[in-house]
Tab-separated table of C-alpha atoms in Angstrom:
chain	number	residue	atom	x	y	z
A	69	UNK	CA	126.253	147.788	64.485
A	70	UNK	CA	129.428	147.274	62.465
A	71	UNK	CA	129.035	144.756	59.644
A	72	UNK	CA	125.232	144.802	60.031
A	73	UNK	CA	123.093	145.572	56.996
A	74	UNK	CA	119.934	147.464	57.894
A	75	UNK	CA	116.933	148.516	55.826
A	76	UNK	CA	114.944	151.616	56.738
A	77	UNK	CA	111.703	152.478	54.962
A	78	UNK	CA	110.407	156.042	55.033
A	79	UNK	CA	114.062	157.070	55.172
A	80	UNK	CA	113.773	160.342	53.259
A	81	UNK	CA	112.452	162.379	56.170
A	82	UNK	CA	111.392	162.495	59.807
A	83	UNK	CA	111.894	159.483	62.053
A	84	UNK	CA	113.073	157.348	59.139
A	85	UNK	CA	115.829	159.770	58.149
A	86	UNK	CA	116.912	160.171	61.773
A	87	UNK	CA	117.033	156.410	62.271
A	88	UNK	CA	119.002	155.809	59.078
A	89	UNK	CA	121.513	158.447	60.158
A	90	UNK	CA	121.792	156.978	63.652
A	91	UNK	CA	122.435	153.499	62.274
A	92	UNK	CA	125.071	154.777	59.853
A	93	UNK	CA	126.891	156.659	62.602
A	94	UNK	CA	126.866	153.428	64.611
A	95	UNK	CA	128.678	151.620	61.808
A	96	UNK	CA	125.842	149.867	59.976
A	97	UNK	CA	125.391	149.753	56.236
A	98	UNK	CA	121.948	151.251	55.623
A	99	UNK	CA	119.703	150.683	52.619
A	100	UNK	CA	117.334	153.649	52.535
A	101	UNK	CA	113.893	153.115	51.005
A	102	UNK	CA	111.286	155.728	50.153
A	103	UNK	CA	109.379	157.254	47.256
A	104	UNK	CA	112.194	159.813	46.764
A	105	UNK	CA	115.798	160.496	47.786
A	106	UNK	CA	116.537	156.859	48.590
A	107	UNK	CA	118.616	153.858	47.516
A	108	UNK	CA	115.452	151.897	46.725
A	109	UNK	CA	112.449	153.768	45.354
A	110	UNK	CA	109.100	152.130	46.085
A	111	UNK	CA	105.512	153.228	46.668
A	112	UNK	CA	104.277	150.860	49.360
A	113	UNK	CA	100.625	151.769	48.826
A	114	UNK	CA	100.661	149.584	45.689
A	115	UNK	CA	101.367	145.934	44.945
A	116	UNK	CA	103.870	146.994	42.288
A	117	UNK	CA	105.716	149.209	44.737
A	118	UNK	CA	105.876	146.461	47.345
A	119	UNK	CA	107.372	144.088	44.775
A	120	UNK	CA	109.854	146.795	43.764
A	121	UNK	CA	110.932	147.170	47.391
A	122	UNK	CA	111.691	143.478	47.766
A	123	UNK	CA	113.532	143.320	44.451
A	124	UNK	CA	115.512	146.484	45.147
A	125	UNK	CA	116.544	145.503	48.660
A	126	UNK	CA	117.453	142.000	47.524
A	127	UNK	CA	119.754	143.443	44.870
A	128	UNK	CA	121.257	146.103	47.156
A	129	UNK	CA	121.873	143.723	50.059
A	130	UNK	CA	123.220	140.727	48.193
A	131	UNK	CA	120.528	138.513	49.715
A	132	UNK	CA	120.980	139.153	53.453
A	133	UNK	CA	119.847	141.854	55.832
A	134	UNK	CA	120.372	141.958	59.591
A	135	UNK	CA	117.913	144.648	60.616
A	136	UNK	CA	114.636	145.954	59.219
A	137	UNK	CA	113.090	149.220	60.424
A	138	UNK	CA	109.639	149.735	58.878
A	139	UNK	CA	108.956	153.439	59.358
A	140	UNK	CA	107.099	154.420	56.177
A	141	UNK	CA	103.688	155.862	56.965
A	142	UNK	CA	101.314	158.754	56.413
A	143	UNK	CA	98.532	160.381	58.421
A	144	UNK	CA	96.144	161.505	55.704
A	145	UNK	CA	92.352	161.144	56.113
A	146	UNK	CA	92.443	158.734	53.184
A	147	UNK	CA	92.389	155.053	52.313
A	148	UNK	CA	96.053	155.483	51.316
A	149	UNK	CA	96.864	155.645	55.023
A	150	UNK	CA	95.472	152.143	55.517
A	151	UNK	CA	97.173	150.866	52.378
A	152	UNK	CA	100.572	152.169	53.518
A	153	UNK	CA	100.540	152.025	57.312
A	154	UNK	CA	98.992	148.588	57.653
A	155	UNK	CA	99.155	146.638	54.411
A	156	UNK	CA	102.356	148.274	53.148
A	157	UNK	CA	104.110	147.680	56.463
A	158	UNK	CA	103.076	144.035	56.588
A	159	UNK	CA	104.136	143.546	52.965
A	160	UNK	CA	107.512	145.044	53.869
A	161	UNK	CA	107.999	142.771	56.865
A	162	UNK	CA	106.797	139.610	55.171
A	163	UNK	CA	108.490	140.399	51.861
A	164	UNK	CA	111.896	140.959	53.442
A	165	UNK	CA	111.621	138.175	56.008
A	166	UNK	CA	113.574	135.700	53.812
A	167	UNK	CA	116.485	138.155	53.711
A	168	UNK	CA	116.381	138.430	57.501
A	169	UNK	CA	116.411	134.645	57.769
A	170	UNK	CA	119.809	134.664	56.068
A	171	UNK	CA	121.296	136.661	58.967
A	172	UNK	CA	122.818	135.047	62.078
A	173	UNK	CA	121.260	137.808	64.228
A	174	UNK	CA	118.122	139.112	62.481
A	175	UNK	CA	115.912	141.804	64.008
A	176	UNK	CA	112.799	143.673	62.812
A	177	UNK	CA	110.790	146.605	64.140
A	178	UNK	CA	107.789	148.584	62.912
A	179	UNK	CA	106.707	152.083	63.873
A	180	UNK	CA	103.318	152.304	65.559
A	181	UNK	CA	101.857	155.315	67.388
A	182	UNK	CA	100.569	156.361	70.790
A	183	UNK	CA	97.425	157.548	68.978
A	184	UNK	CA	96.359	153.902	68.577
A	185	UNK	CA	95.161	153.919	72.189
A	186	UNK	CA	93.593	157.380	71.960
A	187	UNK	CA	91.456	157.779	68.852
A	188	UNK	CA	91.196	154.530	66.879
A	189	UNK	CA	88.034	153.178	65.266
A	190	UNK	CA	87.505	149.532	66.226
A	191	UNK	CA	85.547	148.772	63.085
A	192	UNK	CA	88.349	149.855	60.776
A	193	UNK	CA	90.974	148.056	62.861
A	194	UNK	CA	88.990	144.827	62.660
A	195	UNK	CA	88.496	145.305	58.923
A	196	UNK	CA	92.266	145.601	58.446
A	197	UNK	CA	92.826	142.383	60.367
A	198	UNK	CA	90.657	140.420	57.949
A	199	UNK	CA	93.608	141.044	55.585
A	200	UNK	CA	91.176	142.089	52.846
A	201	UNK	CA	92.844	145.287	51.656
A	202	UNK	CA	90.046	146.458	49.407
A	203	UNK	CA	87.462	145.981	52.162
A	204	UNK	CA	89.634	147.897	54.625
A	205	UNK	CA	90.081	150.687	52.078
A	206	UNK	CA	86.304	150.846	51.667
A	207	UNK	CA	85.891	151.084	55.451
A	208	UNK	CA	88.379	153.950	55.483
A	209	UNK	CA	86.451	155.754	52.750
A	210	UNK	CA	83.278	155.339	54.783
A	211	UNK	CA	84.944	157.056	57.750
A	212	UNK	CA	85.958	159.960	55.517
A	213	UNK	CA	82.422	160.277	54.180
A	214	UNK	CA	81.043	160.351	57.739
A	215	UNK	CA	83.470	163.078	58.782
A	216	UNK	CA	85.667	160.745	60.838
A	217	UNK	CA	88.690	160.623	58.560
A	218	UNK	CA	91.081	161.539	61.370
A	219	UNK	CA	90.445	158.120	62.921
A	220	UNK	CA	92.059	156.314	60.000
A	221	UNK	CA	95.668	156.879	61.086
A	222	UNK	CA	95.309	155.630	64.688
A	223	UNK	CA	93.134	152.750	63.476
A	224	UNK	CA	95.819	151.611	61.051
A	225	UNK	CA	98.330	151.612	63.909
A	226	UNK	CA	96.008	149.756	66.270
A	227	UNK	CA	95.545	147.055	63.641
A	228	UNK	CA	99.314	146.900	63.152
A	229	UNK	CA	99.845	146.433	66.902
A	230	UNK	CA	97.388	143.537	66.991
A	231	UNK	CA	98.838	141.906	63.894
A	232	UNK	CA	102.331	142.155	65.347
A	233	UNK	CA	101.348	140.638	68.680
A	234	UNK	CA	99.752	137.699	66.836
A	235	UNK	CA	102.635	137.263	64.417
A	236	UNK	CA	105.730	137.756	66.556
A	237	UNK	CA	105.616	134.236	67.986
A	238	UNK	CA	105.906	132.585	64.576
A	239	UNK	CA	108.806	134.906	63.777
A	240	UNK	CA	110.414	133.966	67.081
A	241	UNK	CA	110.327	130.319	66.043
A	242	UNK	CA	112.606	131.369	63.176
A	243	UNK	CA	114.844	133.295	65.571
A	244	UNK	CA	113.689	136.762	64.478
A	245	UNK	CA	112.662	139.225	67.208
A	246	UNK	CA	109.806	141.390	65.912
A	247	UNK	CA	108.709	144.459	67.862
A	248	UNK	CA	107.135	147.884	67.440
A	249	UNK	CA	107.979	151.328	68.759
A	250	UNK	CA	105.005	153.620	69.408
A	251	UNK	CA	106.136	157.254	69.517
A	252	UNK	CA	104.117	160.030	71.006
A	253	UNK	CA	104.262	163.450	69.360
A	254	UNK	CA	107.781	164.240	68.211
A	255	UNK	CA	109.186	167.292	66.490
A	256	UNK	CA	109.216	166.305	62.820
A	257	UNK	CA	108.565	168.520	59.821
A	258	UNK	CA	105.335	166.634	59.144
A	259	UNK	CA	104.100	167.192	62.704
A	260	UNK	CA	104.934	170.877	62.488
A	261	UNK	CA	103.097	171.427	59.224
A	262	UNK	CA	100.172	169.201	60.260
A	263	UNK	CA	99.389	170.607	63.699
A	264	UNK	CA	102.324	171.836	65.798
A	265	UNK	CA	102.500	175.194	64.027
A	266	UNK	CA	98.819	175.858	64.703
A	267	UNK	CA	98.410	176.938	68.363
A	268	UNK	CA	94.812	175.704	68.705
A	269	UNK	CA	95.446	172.272	67.198
A	270	UNK	CA	98.714	171.940	69.103
A	271	UNK	CA	96.884	172.589	72.392
A	272	UNK	CA	94.180	170.029	71.566
A	273	UNK	CA	96.734	167.323	70.726
A	274	UNK	CA	98.810	168.109	73.815
A	275	UNK	CA	95.706	167.712	75.984
A	276	UNK	CA	94.745	164.408	74.358
A	277	UNK	CA	98.287	163.015	74.534
A	278	UNK	CA	99.995	164.544	77.605
A	279	UNK	CA	103.767	164.025	77.622
A	280	UNK	CA	105.326	164.829	81.026
A	281	UNK	CA	108.854	164.593	79.610
A	282	UNK	CA	108.129	167.251	76.989
A	283	UNK	CA	105.853	168.157	74.097
A	284	UNK	CA	106.837	167.604	71.364
A	285	UNK	CA	109.540	165.020	71.991
A	286	UNK	CA	112.951	164.771	70.291
A	287	UNK	CA	113.167	162.722	67.095
A	288	UNK	CA	116.592	161.335	68.019
A	289	UNK	CA	115.115	159.601	71.075
A	290	UNK	CA	112.882	157.548	68.783
A	291	UNK	CA	115.705	156.890	66.323
A	292	UNK	CA	118.036	155.571	69.020
A	293	UNK	CA	115.368	153.208	70.354
A	294	UNK	CA	114.548	151.892	66.893
A	295	UNK	CA	118.249	151.372	66.254
A	296	UNK	CA	118.639	149.397	69.471
A	297	UNK	CA	115.714	147.090	68.642
A	298	UNK	CA	117.511	145.963	65.461
A	299	UNK	CA	120.930	145.678	67.108
A	300	UNK	CA	122.544	142.403	68.125
A	301	UNK	CA	122.047	143.519	71.728
A	302	UNK	CA	118.276	142.991	71.476
A	303	UNK	CA	118.421	139.225	71.750
A	304	UNK	CA	115.492	138.370	74.029
A	305	UNK	CA	112.590	140.758	73.434
A	306	UNK	CA	109.835	140.139	70.912
A	307	UNK	CA	106.168	140.917	70.363
A	308	UNK	CA	106.359	144.156	72.320
A	309	UNK	CA	104.869	147.593	71.676
A	310	UNK	CA	107.390	150.030	73.171
A	311	UNK	CA	105.839	153.392	74.025
A	312	UNK	CA	108.419	156.142	73.492
A	313	UNK	CA	106.038	158.952	74.311
A	314	UNK	CA	107.388	161.045	77.143
A	315	UNK	CA	105.078	159.321	79.635
A	316	UNK	CA	101.806	159.770	77.753
A	317	UNK	CA	100.726	156.121	77.757
A	318	UNK	CA	101.479	155.837	81.473
A	319	UNK	CA	99.498	159.019	82.101
A	320	UNK	CA	96.502	157.912	80.068
A	321	UNK	CA	96.449	154.454	81.589
A	322	UNK	CA	97.367	155.420	85.145
A	323	UNK	CA	96.095	152.787	87.543
A	324	UNK	CA	95.465	150.210	84.800
A	325	UNK	CA	97.018	146.767	85.174
A	326	UNK	CA	96.615	145.994	81.460
């Protein structure tokens, strides 16, 4: 990773912070992006924040980045989850793509989620993929009003997976591998405060997303995989959704050939 310039969004906490630290220890220069405690401050739920991200990273990098790790995301039962997880992530990838094109060995990765195959709403996912942000936000609000707000997070990740699979080939034509890592449940502060600290909710999530290698999983395992996907060593993999979930996806899809 020496001499590589990497951008990490959502770098102030959780998987983003762990990934930024891993990359730095490996010798990379890291540009940390978040709404607080970061080199570039940007709210990716807004058009203004997305423009600020591109401008800030362009200035901080000198016009070239080698790796982009799009981690920023939230899991609120709110339209903001769609605006950040799907539209904000795509704006990050597309907005910084010209800076990646200036690198001799560019790599990009987004963070998805195992939950995309467990609890997503197809209607919201399809709405996201129309690329009409306001319509997708309205669909998210409708889920909240019907008491199904918890489906917004996995739906945003399912839409991201589908967008990435459709888009990675055009990126490959420019020599940029584009992939996603889909973690299972890992031991972050957000996971603890959201459900891990509550025994009943923890048991329900563990049953829905069984992880034979341990529940919750270690954050560093996700960070190291994300770091590898944006390393020079990842020269021949693109368009993949990599499940780093302690065996949950294999358990849930046991016997499936898909």
